[in-house]
C-alpha cells in the first residue's frame, strides 16, 4: 500500500512526459482520436436509449454539411468560434487564463451597437456611410472589449488577484448590467422582445456567396485575418515573445528588461479586444441589434474548449472552430428532424467537448505543476 502513491505519481509523470514531448502531429492525432472516441461513445448512448445511432450520425452530418443552408450555418458558428477561440488562445499561450471572453464579447457587442446607432444620424445613408459605421463599430467593440479585459489583467499584475476568479465575476457583471440595460433604457417603446433598436439598413456585411441572411463570407474573412495577424504577432515579433515570456517566466522576463506586469495587462487587453470583435460580428452579421446577453449563446465559454483543442495555437483554432461550428449547426438540425431529446444532444456535444479538451488541459496542468519527471 505504501508504494501506491509513488506508483501513481510515476504513472502521472510518464503520462505527462509523453504529453509534453508529443510532436505537433502526435497532438493532432490525439485530438482526432479523442473526438472520434467521444462521438462513438455518444452513438452508443443514443443506441442505449432506444434511438437509431446510424440515423443520428447521418442527421449530424446532414445538419452540418448536407445543404448550402446547413453549410452556411456551420460557417456562421465557425466564424464566431474562430474569433472567440483566438481571444482565449492569446491569453492561454501567454500563460494567463482568460475565462472572461463571454463578458468581453458582451461589452464589445453592446458598445458596437450603441456607437453605430448614435453616430448613424450624422453620416450618409448609403454604402459609404454603412462602411464607416461598420468600421466604427468594430473599433469601438475592440476598444471596449480590450478595456474590459485589461481590468482583470491589472488586478492580477499589480494586486495578485486570481484572473480566473475576476474574469468569471466580470462575466456575471456584464451579463447583468447589459441585460438590465437592453430591458430598460435601451429598449425601444415598440419592441415586443428584449432588445436594442435595430442597426441602420446600410449596416451589414454583404451577401457575396451564400444567401443565409445570418452569415456573410466577409465576416469569415475578417475572422481569418485576425487569426493571421495574431499568429504573426505571437510568433514573429519581439512583442509576442515578451508576452509569452512574461506569462510563463515572469522573473526571467523582468531580468531581461521586460516590464512583465505591464505585459500581463497588455496580454489581457489584446485577448479582450479580439473577444470584443466577436460581439461586434455577432451584432452586425447575425442579429442586426443586441438582445439579452443570456440569449446570445456561450461562445466565450465554448471558446475555452476550442482553444484547448487547438493547443492554444491561433492557426489551430480554425479547424477546431469548424468542428464546434459543425456540432452547433447539426445539433439544431437533429433536434428539429429527429426524436432525439435536446438534452441528449447537448450531452453528446458536451462529451465531445470534454474528450477533446481533456488531453490539452492535462498537458497545461502538467506544465504548471511540474509533472513529467525530475527533468521537467
CSV table of C-alpha atoms in Angstrom, one decimal:
chain,number,residue,atom,x,y,z
A,1,UNK,CA,0.0,0.0,0.0
A,2,UNK,CA,2.9,2.3,0.8
A,3,UNK,CA,4.1,2.1,-2.8
A,4,UNK,CA,0.7,3.1,-4.3
A,5,UNK,CA,1.1,6.9,-4.0
A,6,UNK,CA,4.6,6.6,-5.5
A,7,UNK,CA,3.4,4.3,-8.3
A,8,UNK,CA,0.6,6.7,-9.1
A,9,UNK,CA,3.0,9.7,-9.2
A,10,UNK,CA,5.3,7.7,-11.5
A,11,UNK,CA,2.4,6.9,-13.8
A,12,UNK,CA,1.3,10.5,-13.9
A,13,UNK,CA,4.9,11.6,-14.6
A,14,UNK,CA,5.1,9.1,-17.5
A,15,UNK,CA,1.8,10.3,-19.0
A,16,UNK,CA,2.7,13.9,-18.5
A,17,UNK,CA,6.2,13.4,-20.1
A,18,UNK,CA,4.5,11.7,-23.1
A,19,UNK,CA,2.1,14.6,-23.5
A,20,UNK,CA,4.7,17.3,-23.0
A,21,UNK,CA,7.1,15.8,-25.5
A,22,UNK,CA,4.4,15.0,-28.1
A,23,UNK,CA,5.1,16.4,-31.6
A,24,UNK,CA,2.6,18.6,-33.4
A,25,UNK,CA,1.4,15.7,-35.5
A,26,UNK,CA,1.0,13.5,-32.4
A,27,UNK,CA,-1.1,16.1,-30.7
A,28,UNK,CA,-3.2,16.4,-33.8
A,29,UNK,CA,-3.6,12.6,-33.8
A,30,UNK,CA,-4.6,12.7,-30.1
A,31,UNK,CA,-7.2,15.4,-30.8
A,32,UNK,CA,-8.7,13.4,-33.7
A,33,UNK,CA,-8.7,10.2,-31.7
A,34,UNK,CA,-10.3,11.9,-28.7
A,35,UNK,CA,-13.0,13.4,-30.9
A,36,UNK,CA,-13.7,10.1,-32.7
A,37,UNK,CA,-13.9,8.2,-29.3
A,38,UNK,CA,-16.3,10.8,-27.9
A,39,UNK,CA,-18.6,10.5,-30.9
A,40,UNK,CA,-18.5,6.7,-30.8
A,41,UNK,CA,-19.5,6.8,-27.1
A,42,UNK,CA,-22.2,9.3,-27.9
A,43,UNK,CA,-23.6,6.9,-30.5
A,44,UNK,CA,-23.6,4.0,-28.0
A,45,UNK,CA,-25.6,6.2,-25.6
A,46,UNK,CA,-28.1,7.1,-28.4
A,47,UNK,CA,-28.5,3.3,-29.1
A,48,UNK,CA,-28.8,2.5,-25.4
A,49,UNK,CA,-31.8,4.9,-25.0
A,50,UNK,CA,-33.6,3.4,-28.0
A,51,UNK,CA,-32.8,5.6,-31.0
A,52,UNK,CA,-31.1,4.6,-34.2
A,53,UNK,CA,-27.4,5.6,-33.9
A,54,UNK,CA,-26.8,5.4,-37.7
A,55,UNK,CA,-29.7,7.7,-38.4
A,56,UNK,CA,-28.4,10.0,-35.6
A,57,UNK,CA,-25.0,10.1,-37.2
A,58,UNK,CA,-26.4,10.8,-40.6
A,59,UNK,CA,-28.5,13.6,-39.3
A,60,UNK,CA,-25.4,15.1,-37.6
A,61,UNK,CA,-23.5,15.1,-41.0
A,62,UNK,CA,-26.5,16.4,-43.0
A,63,UNK,CA,-27.2,19.1,-40.4
A,64,UNK,CA,-23.7,20.4,-40.7
A,65,UNK,CA,-22.8,20.0,-44.3
A,66,UNK,CA,-25.8,18.5,-46.1
A,67,UNK,CA,-27.0,21.6,-47.9
A,68,UNK,CA,-25.9,25.1,-48.7
A,69,UNK,CA,-28.0,26.4,-45.9
A,70,UNK,CA,-26.6,23.9,-43.4
A,71,UNK,CA,-23.0,24.6,-44.6
A,72,UNK,CA,-23.5,28.4,-44.3
A,73,UNK,CA,-25.0,27.9,-40.8
A,74,UNK,CA,-21.9,25.9,-39.9
A,75,UNK,CA,-19.7,28.7,-41.2
A,76,UNK,CA,-21.7,31.2,-39.3
A,77,UNK,CA,-21.0,29.4,-36.0
A,78,UNK,CA,-17.4,28.8,-37.1
A,79,UNK,CA,-16.7,32.5,-37.7
A,80,UNK,CA,-17.7,33.3,-34.1
A,81,UNK,CA,-15.8,30.4,-32.7
A,82,UNK,CA,-12.7,31.4,-34.6
A,83,UNK,CA,-12.6,34.9,-33.0
A,84,UNK,CA,-13.6,33.7,-29.6
A,85,UNK,CA,-11.1,30.8,-29.7
A,86,UNK,CA,-8.3,33.2,-30.7
A,87,UNK,CA,-9.2,35.5,-27.9
A,88,UNK,CA,-8.8,32.7,-25.4
A,89,UNK,CA,-5.7,31.3,-27.1
A,90,UNK,CA,-3.8,34.6,-26.9
A,91,UNK,CA,-4.1,34.6,-23.1
A,92,UNK,CA,-3.5,30.9,-22.6
A,93,UNK,CA,-0.4,30.9,-24.8
A,94,UNK,CA,0.9,33.8,-22.8
A,95,UNK,CA,0.3,31.9,-19.5
A,96,UNK,CA,-2.7,33.9,-18.4
A,97,UNK,CA,-6.2,32.4,-18.0
A,98,UNK,CA,-8.9,34.5,-19.6
A,99,UNK,CA,-12.2,32.9,-18.7
A,100,UNK,CA,-14.0,36.2,-19.3
A,101,UNK,CA,-14.2,36.2,-23.1
A,102,UNK,CA,-18.0,35.9,-22.7
A,103,UNK,CA,-18.2,39.1,-20.7
A,104,UNK,CA,-15.8,40.9,-23.0
A,105,UNK,CA,-17.8,39.9,-26.1
A,106,UNK,CA,-21.0,41.2,-24.5
A,107,UNK,CA,-19.4,44.5,-23.7
A,108,UNK,CA,-17.9,44.8,-27.1
A,109,UNK,CA,-21.2,43.9,-28.8
A,110,UNK,CA,-23.4,46.3,-27.0
A,111,UNK,CA,-20.8,49.1,-27.4
A,112,UNK,CA,-20.7,48.4,-31.1
A,113,UNK,CA,-24.4,48.6,-31.5
A,114,UNK,CA,-24.7,51.8,-29.4
A,115,UNK,CA,-21.9,53.5,-31.3
A,116,UNK,CA,-23.4,52.8,-34.6
A,117,UNK,CA,-26.9,53.9,-33.6
A,118,UNK,CA,-25.7,57.1,-32.1
A,119,UNK,CA,-23.4,58.1,-34.9
A,120,UNK,CA,-25.6,57.0,-37.8
A,121,UNK,CA,-27.7,60.2,-38.0
A,122,UNK,CA,-24.6,62.2,-38.7
A,123,UNK,CA,-23.5,60.1,-41.7
A,124,UNK,CA,-24.9,59.5,-45.3
A,125,UNK,CA,-27.4,56.7,-45.5
A,126,UNK,CA,-25.7,55.0,-48.5
A,127,UNK,CA,-23.0,52.3,-48.8
A,128,UNK,CA,-20.2,54.7,-47.8
A,129,UNK,CA,-21.9,55.6,-44.6
A,130,UNK,CA,-22.5,52.0,-43.9
A,131,UNK,CA,-18.8,51.0,-44.3
A,132,UNK,CA,-17.8,53.9,-42.0
A,133,UNK,CA,-20.3,52.8,-39.4
A,134,UNK,CA,-19.2,49.1,-39.6
A,135,UNK,CA,-15.5,50.1,-39.1
A,136,UNK,CA,-16.5,52.4,-36.3
A,137,UNK,CA,-18.5,49.6,-34.6
A,138,UNK,CA,-15.6,47.1,-34.9
A,139,UNK,CA,-13.1,49.6,-33.5
A,140,UNK,CA,-15.4,50.6,-30.6
A,141,UNK,CA,-16.0,46.9,-29.8
A,142,UNK,CA,-12.3,46.1,-29.8
A,143,UNK,CA,-11.5,49.1,-27.6
A,144,UNK,CA,-14.2,48.4,-25.0
A,145,UNK,CA,-13.6,44.6,-25.0
A,146,UNK,CA,-9.9,45.3,-24.5
A,147,UNK,CA,-10.6,47.7,-21.6
A,148,UNK,CA,-12.9,45.1,-20.0
A,149,UNK,CA,-10.1,42.5,-20.4
A,150,UNK,CA,-7.4,44.9,-19.1
A,151,UNK,CA,-9.3,45.2,-15.8
A,152,UNK,CA,-8.6,41.6,-14.5
A,153,UNK,CA,-5.1,41.9,-16.1
A,154,UNK,CA,-4.3,44.9,-13.9
A,155,UNK,CA,-5.8,43.2,-10.8
A,156,UNK,CA,-3.6,40.2,-11.4
A,157,UNK,CA,-0.4,42.1,-12.3
A,158,UNK,CA,-0.5,44.7,-9.5
A,159,UNK,CA,-2.6,43.2,-6.8
A,160,UNK,CA,-2.1,39.5,-7.2
A,161,UNK,CA,-5.8,38.8,-7.9
A,162,UNK,CA,-6.5,35.4,-9.4
A,163,UNK,CA,-7.6,36.1,-13.0
A,164,UNK,CA,-9.8,33.1,-13.2
A,165,UNK,CA,-12.0,34.4,-10.3
A,166,UNK,CA,-12.0,38.0,-11.5
A,167,UNK,CA,-12.8,37.2,-15.1
A,168,UNK,CA,-15.7,34.8,-14.1
A,169,UNK,CA,-17.1,37.6,-11.8
A,170,UNK,CA,-16.8,40.1,-14.7
A,171,UNK,CA,-18.8,37.8,-16.9
A,172,UNK,CA,-21.7,37.9,-14.5
A,173,UNK,CA,-21.4,41.7,-14.1
A,174,UNK,CA,-21.5,42.1,-17.9
A,175,UNK,CA,-24.5,39.8,-18.3
A,176,UNK,CA,-26.4,41.5,-15.5
A,177,UNK,CA,-25.6,45.1,-16.5
A,178,UNK,CA,-26.2,44.7,-20.2
A,179,UNK,CA,-29.3,42.6,-19.5
A,180,UNK,CA,-30.8,45.3,-17.4
A,181,UNK,CA,-29.9,48.0,-20.0
A,182,UNK,CA,-31.5,46.2,-23.0
A,183,UNK,CA,-34.6,45.5,-21.0
A,184,UNK,CA,-34.7,49.1,-19.7
A,185,UNK,CA,-33.3,52.3,-21.0
A,186,UNK,CA,-32.0,50.8,-24.3
A,187,UNK,CA,-35.3,49.0,-25.2
A,188,UNK,CA,-37.4,50.8,-27.8
A,189,UNK,CA,-41.0,51.5,-26.8
A,190,UNK,CA,-42.4,49.4,-29.6
A,191,UNK,CA,-40.1,46.4,-29.0
A,192,UNK,CA,-42.0,43.3,-28.1
A,193,UNK,CA,-38.8,41.4,-27.2
A,194,UNK,CA,-35.8,42.4,-25.0
A,195,UNK,CA,-33.5,44.2,-27.4
A,196,UNK,CA,-32.0,47.4,-28.5
A,197,UNK,CA,-33.1,49.4,-31.6
A,198,UNK,CA,-32.2,47.9,-35.0
A,199,UNK,CA,-29.0,48.9,-36.7
A,200,UNK,CA,-29.5,51.1,-39.8
A,201,UNK,CA,-30.3,49.4,-43.0
A,202,UNK,CA,-27.0,50.3,-44.6
A,203,UNK,CA,-25.1,48.5,-41.8
A,204,UNK,CA,-24.4,44.8,-42.6
A,205,UNK,CA,-21.8,42.6,-44.3
A,206,UNK,CA,-22.7,42.0,-48.0
A,207,UNK,CA,-24.1,38.6,-49.1
A,208,UNK,CA,-21.4,37.6,-51.6
A,209,UNK,CA,-21.6,33.8,-51.7
A,210,UNK,CA,-24.4,32.4,-49.5
A,211,UNK,CA,-28.0,33.5,-49.2
A,212,UNK,CA,-28.1,32.9,-45.5
A,213,UNK,CA,-29.0,36.4,-44.0
A,214,UNK,CA,-27.2,35.5,-40.8
A,215,UNK,CA,-23.9,34.8,-42.5
A,216,UNK,CA,-21.5,36.6,-44.8
A,217,UNK,CA,-18.2,35.4,-46.1
A,218,UNK,CA,-16.9,38.9,-45.2
A,219,UNK,CA,-17.3,38.0,-41.5
A,220,UNK,CA,-15.4,34.8,-42.0
A,221,UNK,CA,-12.6,36.6,-43.9
A,222,UNK,CA,-12.4,39.1,-41.1
A,223,UNK,CA,-12.0,36.3,-38.6
A,224,UNK,CA,-9.3,34.6,-40.7
A,225,UNK,CA,-7.5,38.0,-41.0
A,226,UNK,CA,-7.5,38.3,-37.2
A,227,UNK,CA,-6.0,34.7,-37.0
A,228,UNK,CA,-3.2,35.7,-39.3
A,229,UNK,CA,-2.4,38.9,-37.5
A,230,UNK,CA,-2.4,37.4,-34.1
A,231,UNK,CA,-0.3,34.4,-35.2
A,232,UNK,CA,2.3,36.6,-36.8
A,233,UNK,CA,2.4,38.9,-33.7
A,234,UNK,CA,2.7,35.9,-31.3
A,235,UNK,CA,5.4,34.0,-33.2
A,236,UNK,CA,7.3,36.5,-35.3
A,237,UNK,CA,7.7,39.6,-33.2
A,238,UNK,CA,9.6,40.5,-30.1
A,239,UNK,CA,6.3,41.8,-28.6
A,240,UNK,CA,4.8,38.4,-28.9
A,241,UNK,CA,7.9,36.8,-27.4
A,242,UNK,CA,7.7,39.2,-24.4
A,243,UNK,CA,4.0,38.3,-23.9
A,244,UNK,CA,4.8,34.6,-23.7
A,245,UNK,CA,7.8,35.1,-21.5
A,246,UNK,CA,6.1,37.4,-19.1
A,247,UNK,CA,3.3,34.9,-18.6
A,248,UNK,CA,5.3,31.7,-18.2
A,249,UNK,CA,8.6,33.0,-16.7
A,250,UNK,CA,8.0,36.4,-15.1
A,251,UNK,CA,11.3,36.5,-13.2
A,252,UNK,CA,13.3,35.8,-16.4
A,253,UNK,CA,11.3,38.4,-18.3
A,254,UNK,CA,11.9,41.0,-15.6
A,255,UNK,CA,15.6,40.1,-15.5
A,256,UNK,CA,15.9,40.7,-19.3
A,257,UNK,CA,14.3,44.1,-19.0
A,258,UNK,CA,10.7,43.3,-19.9
A,259,UNK,CA,8.0,45.1,-17.8
A,260,UNK,CA,6.3,41.9,-17.0
A,261,UNK,CA,3.4,43.3,-15.1
A,262,UNK,CA,2.5,45.8,-17.8
A,263,UNK,CA,2.9,42.9,-20.4
A,264,UNK,CA,0.3,40.8,-18.5
A,265,UNK,CA,-2.1,43.7,-18.7
A,266,UNK,CA,-1.3,44.1,-22.4
A,267,UNK,CA,-1.9,40.4,-23.0
A,268,UNK,CA,-5.4,40.5,-21.3
A,269,UNK,CA,-6.1,43.7,-23.3
A,270,UNK,CA,-5.3,42.0,-26.6
A,271,UNK,CA,-7.3,39.0,-25.7
A,272,UNK,CA,-10.3,41.2,-24.7
A,273,UNK,CA,-10.0,43.2,-28.0
A,274,UNK,CA,-10.4,40.0,-30.0
A,275,UNK,CA,-13.3,38.9,-27.8
A,276,UNK,CA,-14.9,42.3,-28.3
A,277,UNK,CA,-14.9,41.7,-32.0
A,278,UNK,CA,-16.9,38.5,-31.5
A,279,UNK,CA,-19.7,40.7,-30.1
A,280,UNK,CA,-19.4,43.2,-33.0
A,281,UNK,CA,-19.6,40.5,-35.7
A,282,UNK,CA,-22.5,38.8,-33.9
A,283,UNK,CA,-24.4,42.1,-33.8
A,284,UNK,CA,-23.6,43.2,-37.4
A,285,UNK,CA,-23.6,39.8,-39.2
A,286,UNK,CA,-26.2,37.7,-37.3
A,287,UNK,CA,-28.7,39.9,-35.4
A,288,UNK,CA,-28.7,43.5,-36.5
A,289,UNK,CA,-29.3,44.6,-32.9
A,290,UNK,CA,-28.4,43.4,-29.4
A,291,UNK,CA,-30.5,41.3,-27.1
A,292,UNK,CA,-30.5,40.0,-23.6
A,293,UNK,CA,-27.0,38.5,-23.1
A,294,UNK,CA,-28.4,35.3,-21.7
A,295,UNK,CA,-29.7,34.5,-25.1
A,296,UNK,CA,-26.7,35.1,-27.4
A,297,UNK,CA,-25.0,31.7,-26.9
A,298,UNK,CA,-22.0,30.6,-24.9
A,299,UNK,CA,-19.3,31.4,-27.5
A,300,UNK,CA,-17.0,32.8,-24.9
A,301,UNK,CA,-17.2,29.8,-22.7
A,302,UNK,CA,-17.0,27.2,-25.5
A,303,UNK,CA,-14.0,29.1,-26.8
A,304,UNK,CA,-12.0,27.6,-23.9
A,305,UNK,CA,-12.5,24.1,-25.4
A,306,UNK,CA,-11.8,25.4,-28.9
A,307,UNK,CA,-8.5,26.9,-27.7
A,308,UNK,CA,-7.5,23.8,-25.8
A,309,UNK,CA,-8.3,21.6,-28.8
A,310,UNK,CA,-6.1,23.8,-30.9
A,311,UNK,CA,-3.3,23.5,-28.4
A,312,UNK,CA,-3.6,27.3,-27.9
A,313,UNK,CA,-2.3,27.9,-31.4
A,314,UNK,CA,-4.2,30.7,-33.3
A,315,UNK,CA,-3.8,28.7,-36.6
A,316,UNK,CA,-5.1,25.6,-35.0
A,317,UNK,CA,-8.2,27.4,-33.8
A,318,UNK,CA,-9.5,27.4,-37.3
A,319,UNK,CA,-10.2,23.6,-37.7
A,320,UNK,CA,-11.1,23.4,-34.0
A,321,UNK,CA,-13.7,26.2,-34.6
A,322,UNK,CA,-15.0,24.3,-37.7
A,323,UNK,CA,-15.6,21.2,-35.5
A,324,UNK,CA,-17.5,23.2,-32.9
A,325,UNK,CA,-19.4,25.1,-35.6
A,326,UNK,CA,-20.5,21.8,-37.2
A,327,UNK,CA,-21.6,20.4,-33.8
A,328,UNK,CA,-23.7,23.5,-33.1
A,329,UNK,CA,-25.2,23.6,-36.6
A,330,UNK,CA,-26.0,19.9,-36.6
A,331,UNK,CA,-27.5,19.8,-33.1
A,332,UNK,CA,-30.2,22.3,-34.1
A,333,UNK,CA,-30.9,20.2,-37.2
A,334,UNK,CA,-31.1,16.9,-35.3
A,335,UNK,CA,-33.3,18.5,-32.7
A,336,UNK,CA,-35.8,19.6,-35.3
A,337,UNK,CA,-35.7,16.5,-37.6
A,338,UNK,CA,-35.4,13.6,-35.2
A,339,UNK,CA,-37.0,12.3,-32.0
A,340,UNK,CA,-33.7,12.6,-30.0
A,341,UNK,CA,-34.3,14.8,-26.9
A,342,UNK,CA,-32.4,18.0,-26.9
A,343,UNK,CA,-30.9,17.2,-23.5
A,344,UNK,CA,-29.3,14.1,-25.0
A,345,UNK,CA,-27.9,16.1,-28.0
A,346,UNK,CA,-26.4,18.6,-25.6
A,347,UNK,CA,-24.9,15.8,-23.5
A,348,UNK,CA,-23.2,14.3,-26.5
A,349,UNK,CA,-21.8,17.7,-27.6
A,350,UNK,CA,-20.6,18.2,-24.0
A,351,UNK,CA,-19.0,14.7,-24.2
A,352,UNK,CA,-17.1,15.8,-27.3
A,353,UNK,CA,-16.0,19.0,-25.6
A,354,UNK,CA,-14.8,17.0,-22.6
A,355,UNK,CA,-12.8,14.5,-24.6
A,356,UNK,CA,-11.2,17.0,-26.9
A,357,UNK,CA,-10.3,19.4,-24.1
A,358,UNK,CA,-9.0,16.9,-21.6
A,359,UNK,CA,-5.7,15.9,-23.2
A,360,UNK,CA,-4.6,19.5,-23.7
A,361,UNK,CA,-5.9,20.5,-20.3
A,362,UNK,CA,-3.8,17.7,-18.7
A,363,UNK,CA,-0.8,19.0,-20.6
A,364,UNK,CA,-1.3,22.5,-19.3
A,365,UNK,CA,-1.7,21.3,-15.7
A,366,UNK,CA,1.5,19.2,-16.1
A,367,UNK,CA,3.4,22.3,-17.2
A,368,UNK,CA,2.2,24.2,-14.2
A,369,UNK,CA,2.6,21.5,-11.5
A,370,UNK,CA,5.9,20.1,-12.6
A,371,UNK,CA,4.6,16.7,-13.6
A,372,UNK,CA,6.7,14.8,-16.1
A,373,UNK,CA,9.7,13.7,-14.1
A,374,UNK,CA,12.7,15.3,-12.4
A,375,UNK,CA,14.0,16.8,-15.7
A,376,UNK,CA,10.9,18.9,-16.1
